[in-house]
mmCIF file of C-alpha atoms in Angstrom:
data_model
loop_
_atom_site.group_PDB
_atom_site.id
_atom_site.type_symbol
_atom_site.label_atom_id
_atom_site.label_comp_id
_atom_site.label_asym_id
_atom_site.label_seq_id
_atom_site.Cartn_x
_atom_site.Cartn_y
_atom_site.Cartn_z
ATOM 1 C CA UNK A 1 6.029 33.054 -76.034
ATOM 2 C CA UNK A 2 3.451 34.531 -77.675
ATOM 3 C CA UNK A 3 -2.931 36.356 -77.840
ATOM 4 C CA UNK A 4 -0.785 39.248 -78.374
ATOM 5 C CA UNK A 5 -3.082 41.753 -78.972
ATOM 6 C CA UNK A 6 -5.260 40.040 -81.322
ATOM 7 C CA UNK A 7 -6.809 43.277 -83.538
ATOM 8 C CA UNK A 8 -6.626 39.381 -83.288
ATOM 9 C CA UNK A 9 -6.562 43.038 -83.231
ATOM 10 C CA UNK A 10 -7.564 42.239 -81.768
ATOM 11 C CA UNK A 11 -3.806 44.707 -80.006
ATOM 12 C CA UNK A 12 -1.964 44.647 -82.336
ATOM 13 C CA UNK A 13 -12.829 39.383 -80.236
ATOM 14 C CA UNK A 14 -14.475 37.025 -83.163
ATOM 15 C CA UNK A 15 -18.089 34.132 -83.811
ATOM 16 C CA UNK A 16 -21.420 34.369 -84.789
ATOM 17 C CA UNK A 17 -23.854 37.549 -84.492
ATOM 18 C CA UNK A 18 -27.616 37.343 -84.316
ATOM 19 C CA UNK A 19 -29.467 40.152 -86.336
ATOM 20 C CA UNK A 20 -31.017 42.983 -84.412
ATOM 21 C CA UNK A 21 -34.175 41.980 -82.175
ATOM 22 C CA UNK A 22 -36.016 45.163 -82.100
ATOM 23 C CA UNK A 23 -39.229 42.277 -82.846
ATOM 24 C CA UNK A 24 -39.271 39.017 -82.782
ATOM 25 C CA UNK A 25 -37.845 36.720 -85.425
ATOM 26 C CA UNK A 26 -39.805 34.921 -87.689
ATOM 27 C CA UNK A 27 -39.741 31.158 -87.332
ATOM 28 C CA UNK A 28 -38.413 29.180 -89.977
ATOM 29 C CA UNK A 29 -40.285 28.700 -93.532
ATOM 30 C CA UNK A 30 -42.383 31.803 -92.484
ATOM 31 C CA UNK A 31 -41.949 35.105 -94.661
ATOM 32 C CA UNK A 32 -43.653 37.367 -92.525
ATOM 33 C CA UNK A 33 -45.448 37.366 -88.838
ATOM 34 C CA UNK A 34 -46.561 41.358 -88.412
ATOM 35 C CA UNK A 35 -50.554 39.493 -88.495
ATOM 36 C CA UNK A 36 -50.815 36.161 -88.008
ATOM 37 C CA UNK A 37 -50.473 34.358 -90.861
ATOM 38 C CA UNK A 38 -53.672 33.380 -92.747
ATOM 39 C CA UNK A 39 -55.441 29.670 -92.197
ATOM 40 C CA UNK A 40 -56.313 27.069 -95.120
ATOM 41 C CA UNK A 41 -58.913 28.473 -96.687
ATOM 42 C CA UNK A 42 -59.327 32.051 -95.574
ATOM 43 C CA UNK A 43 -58.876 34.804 -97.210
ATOM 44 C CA UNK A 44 -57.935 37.488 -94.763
ATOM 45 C CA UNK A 45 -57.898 37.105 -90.691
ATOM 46 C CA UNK A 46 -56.799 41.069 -90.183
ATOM 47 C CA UNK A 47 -60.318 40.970 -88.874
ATOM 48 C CA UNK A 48 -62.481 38.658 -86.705
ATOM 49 C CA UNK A 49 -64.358 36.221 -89.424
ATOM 50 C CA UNK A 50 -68.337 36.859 -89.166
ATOM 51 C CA UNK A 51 -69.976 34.625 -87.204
ATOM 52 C CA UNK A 52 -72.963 32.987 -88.736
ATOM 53 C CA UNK A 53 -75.771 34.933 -89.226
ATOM 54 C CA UNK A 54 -74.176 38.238 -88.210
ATOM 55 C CA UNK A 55 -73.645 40.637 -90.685
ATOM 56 C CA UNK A 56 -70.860 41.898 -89.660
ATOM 57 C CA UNK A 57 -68.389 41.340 -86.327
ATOM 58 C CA UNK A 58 -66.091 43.847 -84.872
ATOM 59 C CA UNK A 59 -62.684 44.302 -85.313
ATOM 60 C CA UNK A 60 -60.385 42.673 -82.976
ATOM 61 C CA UNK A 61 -58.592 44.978 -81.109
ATOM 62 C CA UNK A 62 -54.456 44.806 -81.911
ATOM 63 C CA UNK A 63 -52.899 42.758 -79.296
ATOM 64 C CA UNK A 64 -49.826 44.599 -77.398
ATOM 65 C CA UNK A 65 -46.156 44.984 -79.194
ATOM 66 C CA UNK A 66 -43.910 42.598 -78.535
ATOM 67 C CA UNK A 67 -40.887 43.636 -76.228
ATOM 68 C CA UNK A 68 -37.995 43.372 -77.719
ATOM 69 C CA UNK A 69 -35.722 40.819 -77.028
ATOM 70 C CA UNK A 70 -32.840 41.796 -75.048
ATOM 71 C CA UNK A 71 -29.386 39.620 -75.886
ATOM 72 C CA UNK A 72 -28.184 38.535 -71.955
ATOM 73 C CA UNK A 73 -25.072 39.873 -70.808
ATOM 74 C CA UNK A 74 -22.017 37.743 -71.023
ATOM 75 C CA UNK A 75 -20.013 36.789 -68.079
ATOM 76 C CA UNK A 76 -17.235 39.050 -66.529
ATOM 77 C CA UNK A 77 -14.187 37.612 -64.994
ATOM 78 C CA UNK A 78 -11.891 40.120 -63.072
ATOM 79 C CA UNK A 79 -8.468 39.453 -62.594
ATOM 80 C CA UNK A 80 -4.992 41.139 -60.933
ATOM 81 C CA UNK A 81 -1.670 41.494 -62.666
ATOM 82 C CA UNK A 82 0.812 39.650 -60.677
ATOM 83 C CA UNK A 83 3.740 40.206 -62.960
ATOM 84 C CA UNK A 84 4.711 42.418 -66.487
ATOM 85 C CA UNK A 85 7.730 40.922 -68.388
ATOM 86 C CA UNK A 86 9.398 42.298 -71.525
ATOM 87 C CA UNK A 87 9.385 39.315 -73.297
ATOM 88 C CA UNK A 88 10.799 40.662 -76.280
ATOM 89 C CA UNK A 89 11.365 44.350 -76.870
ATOM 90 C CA UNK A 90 7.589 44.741 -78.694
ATOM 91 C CA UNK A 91 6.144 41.583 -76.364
ATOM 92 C CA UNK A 92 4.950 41.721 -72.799
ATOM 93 C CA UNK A 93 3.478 39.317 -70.518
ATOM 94 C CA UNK A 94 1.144 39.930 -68.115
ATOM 95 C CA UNK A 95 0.129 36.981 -66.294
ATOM 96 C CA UNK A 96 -3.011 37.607 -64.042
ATOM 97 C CA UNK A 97 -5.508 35.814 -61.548
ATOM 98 C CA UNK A 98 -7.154 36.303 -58.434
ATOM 99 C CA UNK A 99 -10.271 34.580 -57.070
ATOM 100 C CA UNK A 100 -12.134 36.146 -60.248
ATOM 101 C CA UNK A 101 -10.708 33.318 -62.134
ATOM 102 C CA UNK A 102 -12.337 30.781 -60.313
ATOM 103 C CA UNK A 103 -15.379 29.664 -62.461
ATOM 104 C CA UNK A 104 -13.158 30.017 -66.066
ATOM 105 C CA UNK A 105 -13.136 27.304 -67.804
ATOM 106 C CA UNK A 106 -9.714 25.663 -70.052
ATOM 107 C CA UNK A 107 -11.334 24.098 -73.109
ATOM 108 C CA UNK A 108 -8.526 22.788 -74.201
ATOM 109 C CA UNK A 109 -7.945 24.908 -77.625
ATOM 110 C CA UNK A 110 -4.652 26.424 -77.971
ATOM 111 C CA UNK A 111 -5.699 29.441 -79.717
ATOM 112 C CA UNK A 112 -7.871 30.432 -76.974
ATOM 113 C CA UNK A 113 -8.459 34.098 -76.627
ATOM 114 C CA UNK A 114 -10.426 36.561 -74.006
ATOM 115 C CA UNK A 115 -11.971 40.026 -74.870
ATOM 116 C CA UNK A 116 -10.920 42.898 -71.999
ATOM 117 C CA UNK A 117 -12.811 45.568 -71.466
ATOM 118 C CA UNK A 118 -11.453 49.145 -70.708
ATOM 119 C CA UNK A 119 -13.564 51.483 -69.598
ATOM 120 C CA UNK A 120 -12.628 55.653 -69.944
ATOM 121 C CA UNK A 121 -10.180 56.004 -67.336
ATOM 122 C CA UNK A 122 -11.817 59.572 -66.778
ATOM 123 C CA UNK A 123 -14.830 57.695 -65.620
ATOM 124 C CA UNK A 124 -13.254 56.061 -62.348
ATOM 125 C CA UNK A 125 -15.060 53.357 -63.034
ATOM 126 C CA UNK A 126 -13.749 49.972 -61.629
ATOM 127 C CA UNK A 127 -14.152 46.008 -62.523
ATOM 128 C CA UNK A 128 -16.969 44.208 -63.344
ATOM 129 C CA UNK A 129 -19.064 46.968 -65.445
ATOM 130 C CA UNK A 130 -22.149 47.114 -65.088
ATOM 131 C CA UNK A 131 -22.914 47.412 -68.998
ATOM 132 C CA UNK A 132 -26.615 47.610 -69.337
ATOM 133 C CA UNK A 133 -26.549 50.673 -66.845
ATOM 134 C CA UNK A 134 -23.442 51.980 -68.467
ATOM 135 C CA UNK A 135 -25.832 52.151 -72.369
ATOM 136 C CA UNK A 136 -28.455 53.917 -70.833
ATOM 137 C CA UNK A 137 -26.421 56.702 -68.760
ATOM 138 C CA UNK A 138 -23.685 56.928 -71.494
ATOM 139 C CA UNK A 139 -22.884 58.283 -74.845
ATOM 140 C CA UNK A 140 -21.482 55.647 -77.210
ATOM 141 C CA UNK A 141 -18.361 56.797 -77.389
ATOM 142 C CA UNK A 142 -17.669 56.495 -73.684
ATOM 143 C CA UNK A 143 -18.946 53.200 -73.498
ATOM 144 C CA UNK A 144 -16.308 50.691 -72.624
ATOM 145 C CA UNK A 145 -14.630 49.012 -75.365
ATOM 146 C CA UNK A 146 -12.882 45.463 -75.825
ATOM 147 C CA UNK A 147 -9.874 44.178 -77.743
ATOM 148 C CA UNK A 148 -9.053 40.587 -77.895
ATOM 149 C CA UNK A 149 -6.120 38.760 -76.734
ATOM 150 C CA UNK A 150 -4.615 34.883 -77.135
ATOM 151 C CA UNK A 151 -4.432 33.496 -73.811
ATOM 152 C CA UNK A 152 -0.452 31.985 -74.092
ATOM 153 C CA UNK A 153 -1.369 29.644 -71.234
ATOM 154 C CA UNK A 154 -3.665 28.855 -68.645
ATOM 155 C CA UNK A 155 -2.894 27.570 -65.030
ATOM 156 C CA UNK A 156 -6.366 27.743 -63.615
ATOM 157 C CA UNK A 157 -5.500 24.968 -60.422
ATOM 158 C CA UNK A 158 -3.901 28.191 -59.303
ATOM 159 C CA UNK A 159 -6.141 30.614 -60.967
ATOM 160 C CA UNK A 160 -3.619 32.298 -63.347
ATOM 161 C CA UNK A 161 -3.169 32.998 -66.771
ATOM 162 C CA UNK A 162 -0.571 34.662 -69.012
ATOM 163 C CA UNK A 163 -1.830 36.936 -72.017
ATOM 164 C CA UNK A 164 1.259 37.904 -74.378
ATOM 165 C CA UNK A 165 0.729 41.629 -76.001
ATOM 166 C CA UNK A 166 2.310 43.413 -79.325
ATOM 167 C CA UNK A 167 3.020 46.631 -78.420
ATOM 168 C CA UNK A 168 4.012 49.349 -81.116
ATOM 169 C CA UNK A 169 4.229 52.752 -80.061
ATOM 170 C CA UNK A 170 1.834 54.295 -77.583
ATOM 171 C CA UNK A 171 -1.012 54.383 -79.323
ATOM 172 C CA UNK A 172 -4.495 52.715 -79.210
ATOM 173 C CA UNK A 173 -6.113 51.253 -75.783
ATOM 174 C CA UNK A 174 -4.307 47.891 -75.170
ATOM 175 C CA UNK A 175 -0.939 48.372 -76.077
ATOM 176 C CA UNK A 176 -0.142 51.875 -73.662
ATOM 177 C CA UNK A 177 -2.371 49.687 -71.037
ATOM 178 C CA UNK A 178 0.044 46.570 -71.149
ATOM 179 C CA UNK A 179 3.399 48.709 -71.646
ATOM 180 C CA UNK A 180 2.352 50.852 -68.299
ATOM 181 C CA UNK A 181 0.573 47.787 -66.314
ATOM 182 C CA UNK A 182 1.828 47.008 -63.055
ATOM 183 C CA UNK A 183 1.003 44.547 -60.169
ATOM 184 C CA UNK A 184 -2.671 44.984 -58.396
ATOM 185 C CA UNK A 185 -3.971 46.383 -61.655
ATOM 186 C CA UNK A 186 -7.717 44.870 -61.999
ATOM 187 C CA UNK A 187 -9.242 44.327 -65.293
ATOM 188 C CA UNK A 188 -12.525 43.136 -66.506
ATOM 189 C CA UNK A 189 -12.924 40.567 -69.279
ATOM 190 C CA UNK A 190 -14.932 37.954 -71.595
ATOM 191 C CA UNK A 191 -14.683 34.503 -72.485
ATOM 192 C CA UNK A 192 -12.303 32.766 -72.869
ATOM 193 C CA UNK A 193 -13.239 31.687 -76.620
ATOM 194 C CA UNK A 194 -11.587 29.261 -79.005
ATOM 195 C CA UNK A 195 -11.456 26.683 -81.944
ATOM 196 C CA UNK A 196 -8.581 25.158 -82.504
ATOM 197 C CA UNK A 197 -6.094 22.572 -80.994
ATOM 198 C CA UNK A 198 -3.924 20.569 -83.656
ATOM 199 C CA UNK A 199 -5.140 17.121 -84.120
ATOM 200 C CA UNK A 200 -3.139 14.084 -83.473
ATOM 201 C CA UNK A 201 -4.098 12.449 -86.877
ATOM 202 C CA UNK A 202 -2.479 15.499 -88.998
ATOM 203 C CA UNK A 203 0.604 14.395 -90.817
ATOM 204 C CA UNK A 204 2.035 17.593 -91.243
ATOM 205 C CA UNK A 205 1.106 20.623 -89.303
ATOM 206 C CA UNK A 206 1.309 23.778 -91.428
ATOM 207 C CA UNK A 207 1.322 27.832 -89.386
ATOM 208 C CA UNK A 208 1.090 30.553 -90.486
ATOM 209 C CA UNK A 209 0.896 34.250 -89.352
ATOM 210 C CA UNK A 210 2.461 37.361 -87.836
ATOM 211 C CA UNK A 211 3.355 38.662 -84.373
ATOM 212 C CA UNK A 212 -0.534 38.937 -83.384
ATOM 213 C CA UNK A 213 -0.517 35.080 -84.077
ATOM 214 C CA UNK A 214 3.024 34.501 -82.139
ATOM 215 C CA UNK A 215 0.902 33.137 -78.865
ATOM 216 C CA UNK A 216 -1.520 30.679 -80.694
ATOM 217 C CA UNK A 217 0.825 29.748 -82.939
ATOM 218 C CA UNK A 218 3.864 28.918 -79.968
ATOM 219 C CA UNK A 219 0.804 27.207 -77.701
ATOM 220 C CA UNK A 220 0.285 24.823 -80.865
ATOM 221 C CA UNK A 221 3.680 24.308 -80.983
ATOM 222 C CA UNK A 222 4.291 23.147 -77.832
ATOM 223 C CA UNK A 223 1.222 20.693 -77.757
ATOM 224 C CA UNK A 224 2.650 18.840 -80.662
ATOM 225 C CA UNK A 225 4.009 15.150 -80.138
ATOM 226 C CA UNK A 226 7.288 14.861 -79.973
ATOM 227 C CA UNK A 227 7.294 12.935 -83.606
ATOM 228 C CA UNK A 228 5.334 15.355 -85.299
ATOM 229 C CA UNK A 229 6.082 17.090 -88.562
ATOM 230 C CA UNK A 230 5.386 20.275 -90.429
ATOM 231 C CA UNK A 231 6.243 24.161 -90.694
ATOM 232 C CA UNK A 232 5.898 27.388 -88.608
ATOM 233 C CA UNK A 233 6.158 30.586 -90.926
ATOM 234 C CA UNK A 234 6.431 33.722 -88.546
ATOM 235 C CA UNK A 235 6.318 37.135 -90.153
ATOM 236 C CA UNK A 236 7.530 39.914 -87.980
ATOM 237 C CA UNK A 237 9.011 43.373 -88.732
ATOM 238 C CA UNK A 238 11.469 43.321 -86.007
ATOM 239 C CA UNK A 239 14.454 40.828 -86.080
ATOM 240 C CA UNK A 240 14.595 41.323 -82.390
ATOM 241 C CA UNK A 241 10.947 39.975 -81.588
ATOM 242 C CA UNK A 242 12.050 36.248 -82.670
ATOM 243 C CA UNK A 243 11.749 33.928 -80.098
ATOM 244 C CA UNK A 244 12.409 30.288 -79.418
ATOM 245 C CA UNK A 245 9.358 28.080 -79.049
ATOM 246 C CA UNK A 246 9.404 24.811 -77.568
ATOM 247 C CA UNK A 247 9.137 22.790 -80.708
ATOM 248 C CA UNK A 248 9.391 19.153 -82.205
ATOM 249 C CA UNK A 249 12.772 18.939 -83.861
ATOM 250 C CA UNK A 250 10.623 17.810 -86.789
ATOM 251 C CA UNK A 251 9.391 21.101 -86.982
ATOM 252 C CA UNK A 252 10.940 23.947 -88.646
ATOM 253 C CA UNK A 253 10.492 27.515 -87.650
ATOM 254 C CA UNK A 254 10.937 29.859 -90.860
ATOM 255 C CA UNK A 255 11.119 33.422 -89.126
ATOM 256 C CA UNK A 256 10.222 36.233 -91.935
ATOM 257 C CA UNK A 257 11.906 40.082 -91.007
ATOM 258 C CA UNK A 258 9.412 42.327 -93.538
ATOM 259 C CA UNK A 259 9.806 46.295 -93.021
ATOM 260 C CA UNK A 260 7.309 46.736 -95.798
ATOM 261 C CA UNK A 261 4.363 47.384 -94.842
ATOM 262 C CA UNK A 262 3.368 47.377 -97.824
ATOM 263 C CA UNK A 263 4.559 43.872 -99.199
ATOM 264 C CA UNK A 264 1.209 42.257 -97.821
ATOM 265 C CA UNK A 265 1.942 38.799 -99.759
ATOM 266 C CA UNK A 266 5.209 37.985 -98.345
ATOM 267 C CA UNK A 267 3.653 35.318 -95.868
ATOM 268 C CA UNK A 268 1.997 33.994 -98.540
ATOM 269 C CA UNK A 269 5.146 33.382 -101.162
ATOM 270 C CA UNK A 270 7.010 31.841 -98.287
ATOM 271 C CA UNK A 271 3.680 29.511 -97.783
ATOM 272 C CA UNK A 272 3.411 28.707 -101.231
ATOM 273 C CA UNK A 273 7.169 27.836 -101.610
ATOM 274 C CA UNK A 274 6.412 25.051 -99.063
ATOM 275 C CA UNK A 275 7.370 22.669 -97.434
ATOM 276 C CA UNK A 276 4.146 20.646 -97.582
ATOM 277 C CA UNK A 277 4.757 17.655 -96.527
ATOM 278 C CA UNK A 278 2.664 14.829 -97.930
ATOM 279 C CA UNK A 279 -0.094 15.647 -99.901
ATOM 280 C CA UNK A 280 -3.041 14.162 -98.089
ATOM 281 C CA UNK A 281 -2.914 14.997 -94.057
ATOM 282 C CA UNK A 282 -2.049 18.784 -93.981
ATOM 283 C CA UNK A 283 -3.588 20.816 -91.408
ATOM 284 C CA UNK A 284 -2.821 24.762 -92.066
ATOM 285 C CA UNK A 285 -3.214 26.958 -88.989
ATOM 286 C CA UNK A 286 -3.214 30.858 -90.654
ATOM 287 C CA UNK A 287 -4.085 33.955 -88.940
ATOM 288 C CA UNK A 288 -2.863 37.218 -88.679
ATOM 289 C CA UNK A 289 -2.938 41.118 -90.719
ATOM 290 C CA UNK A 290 -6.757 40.681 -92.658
ATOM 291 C CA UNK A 291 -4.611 41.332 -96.421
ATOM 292 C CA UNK A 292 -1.981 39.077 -95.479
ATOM 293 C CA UNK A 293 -4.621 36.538 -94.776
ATOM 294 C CA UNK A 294 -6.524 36.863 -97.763
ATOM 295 C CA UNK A 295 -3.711 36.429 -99.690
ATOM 296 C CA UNK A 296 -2.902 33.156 -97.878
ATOM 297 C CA UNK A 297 -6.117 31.805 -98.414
ATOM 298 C CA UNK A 298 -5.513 32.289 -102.122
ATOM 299 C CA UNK A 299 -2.436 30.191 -102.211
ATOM 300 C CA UNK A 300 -4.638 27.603 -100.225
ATOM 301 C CA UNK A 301 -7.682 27.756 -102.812
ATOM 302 C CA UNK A 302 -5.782 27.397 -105.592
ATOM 303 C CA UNK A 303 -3.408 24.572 -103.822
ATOM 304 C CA UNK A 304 -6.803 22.613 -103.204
ATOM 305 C CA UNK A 305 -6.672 22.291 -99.720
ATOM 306 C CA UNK A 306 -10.009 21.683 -97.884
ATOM 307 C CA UNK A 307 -12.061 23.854 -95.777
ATOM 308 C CA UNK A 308 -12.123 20.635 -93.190
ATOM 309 C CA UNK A 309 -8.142 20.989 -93.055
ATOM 310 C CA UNK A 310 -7.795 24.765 -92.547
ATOM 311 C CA UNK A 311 -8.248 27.622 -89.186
ATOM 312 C CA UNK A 312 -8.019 30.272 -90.692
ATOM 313 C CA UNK A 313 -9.146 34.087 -89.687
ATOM 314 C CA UNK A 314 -7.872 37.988 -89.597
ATOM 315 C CA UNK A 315 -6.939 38.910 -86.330
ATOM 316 C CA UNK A 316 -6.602 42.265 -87.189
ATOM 317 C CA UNK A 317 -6.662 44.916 -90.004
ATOM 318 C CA UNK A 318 -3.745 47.519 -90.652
ATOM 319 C CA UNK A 319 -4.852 51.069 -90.227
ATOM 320 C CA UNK A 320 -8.185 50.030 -88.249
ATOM 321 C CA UNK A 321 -9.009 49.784 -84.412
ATOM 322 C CA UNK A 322 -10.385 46.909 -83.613
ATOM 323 C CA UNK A 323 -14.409 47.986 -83.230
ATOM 324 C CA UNK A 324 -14.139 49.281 -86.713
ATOM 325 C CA UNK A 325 -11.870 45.758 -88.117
ATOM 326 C CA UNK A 326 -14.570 43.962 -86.188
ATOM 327 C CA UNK A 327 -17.860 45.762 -87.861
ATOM 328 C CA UNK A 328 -16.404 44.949 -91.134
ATOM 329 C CA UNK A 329 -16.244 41.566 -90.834
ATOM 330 C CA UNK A 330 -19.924 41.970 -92.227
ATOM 331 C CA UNK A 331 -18.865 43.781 -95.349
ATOM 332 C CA UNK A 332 -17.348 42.207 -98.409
ATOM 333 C CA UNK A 333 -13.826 43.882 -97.432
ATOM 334 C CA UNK A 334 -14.001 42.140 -93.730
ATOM 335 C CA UNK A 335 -14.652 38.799 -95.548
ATOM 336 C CA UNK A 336 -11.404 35.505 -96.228
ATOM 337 C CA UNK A 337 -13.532 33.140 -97.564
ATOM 338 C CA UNK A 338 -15.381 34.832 -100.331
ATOM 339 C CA UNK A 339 -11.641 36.455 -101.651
ATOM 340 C CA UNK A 340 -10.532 33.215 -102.004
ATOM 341 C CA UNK A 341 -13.328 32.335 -104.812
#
């Protein structure tokens, strides 16, 4: 069942950044540390106060720059494709693993996700990359890039996993890479990431989202008790993609068919039109297309649900790769919570 490509995008990455190091950041409740900062009672330390009975003192020599700091390298896991499956005629699994799976860790959250790397296949480079190296002998735009996929399920006492992909067409990175993947193939990636597994206190369990969510959305699905209650609302634009989840009879899957792509609010209508289930208790799960999103988390602003009881996040953006969806995350267009205001 279904981290297809998350551009969420991932396909079709995401946490928080530090600022640029180039110096050294200044410690809390400190405006600025260029000179050290100036003692009680002094006026100015830029030079060496006189000592007593010297007119004046020399001034002290600048001490060396700072280096900047340099943020480590996160982990690479390599794994092999063992099989490719059409799982639908836009889905594909590729389960993978291989000894480079040994030290990855299952943390339990069903929307976990990895970031692989691809590298410019006219480079011949092969698994792990040796990134620093690669920045300082590369132009950007040969650098290797990532896009981020939902892991559908993990096996890890026999080192596998299963990544579900969207694939539309043959272009982008990801989708060409899982339609042609075969057996053997080695790739390099991050993580695995996550931040969500449904809670056994929710009363009624509430998803939301589009194909790019399919593989969270099914994993959730299938963790549920058997008594549990609530809604799955599953927008797709291909009748033929719809799949059949594992699910608690208590809860109902509400598959959407939209063709228009421009009809960004459709996910959100069905949402608002319920079910809801009791009013206190209500966990909403909601990710997918960045618009369709936004509009969701208008319905759930003005519905009053909590912060504490939503996941919520773009997994991609329609007309945008992934670097470009992920860089404007940072930019009022890039941002769910403040369009909800």
């Amino acid at each position: 069942m279904t981290e297809t490509a998350r551009p969420r995008t991932e396909g079709l990455e995401s946490q928080s950044k530090n600022s640029q190091q180039g110096a050294q950041s200044a410690p809390s409740g400190n405006v600025q540390h260029g000179a050290q900062s100036a003692q009680p009672g002094n006026a100015q330390q830029g030079a060496q106060s006189a000592q007593s009975g010297n007119a004046q003192s020399a001034v002290a020599a600048p001490g060396p720059t700072p280096a900047p700091r340099s943020r480590p390298e996160r982990p690479q896991h390599v794994a092999v494709v063992e099989s490719v499956e059409r799982i639908t005629p836009n889905l594909v699994r590729i389960i993978a693993g291989g000894a480079g799976l040994a030290d990855v860790e299952d943390k339990g959250f069903t929307d976990s996700y990895v970031k692989i790397l691809f590298a410019d296949p006219a480079l011949g480079l092969e698994p792990p990359f040796n990134l620093a190296n690669l920045r300082e002998t590369l132009p950007p735009e040969q650098l290797p890039v990532t896009r981020t996929y939902t892991v559908r399920w993990f096996d890890l006492e026999n080192q596998r996993l299963a990544l579900d992909v969207v694939v539309h067409g043959d272009s982008g990175i990801a989708a060409p890479w899982a339609a042609s993947a075969m057996p053997g193939n080695r790739f390099a990636f991050h993580g695995p990431s996550g931040a969500y597994a449904p809670a056994p206190h929710t009363r009624f369990h509430v998803f939301a989202g589009d194909h790019s969510a399919l593989p969270a959305i099914t994993a959730a699905l299938e963790r549920l008790p058997e008594d549990a209650r609530g809604v799955a609302h599953i927008e797709l634009t291909d009748a033929r993609d719809i799949i059949h989840p594992n699910a608690p009879e208590g809860v109902e899957l509400n598959w959407l068919i939209n063709e228009d792509v421009h009809d960004v609010d459709l996910l959100a209508r069905t949402l608002d039109a319920g079910p809801w289930g009791e009013s206190d208790g209500v966990f909403v799960f909601a990710h997918g297309e960045r618009e369709s999103i936004k509009a969701v988390r208008r319905v759930l602003a003005r519905r009053g649900i909590t912060r504490e009881s939503i996941s919520i996040s773009g997994y991609w953006a329609r007309g945008r790769a992934e670097d470009v969806f992920q860089a404007e995350k940072r930019l009022p267009i890039g941002k769910i919570e403040e369009d909800a205001a």
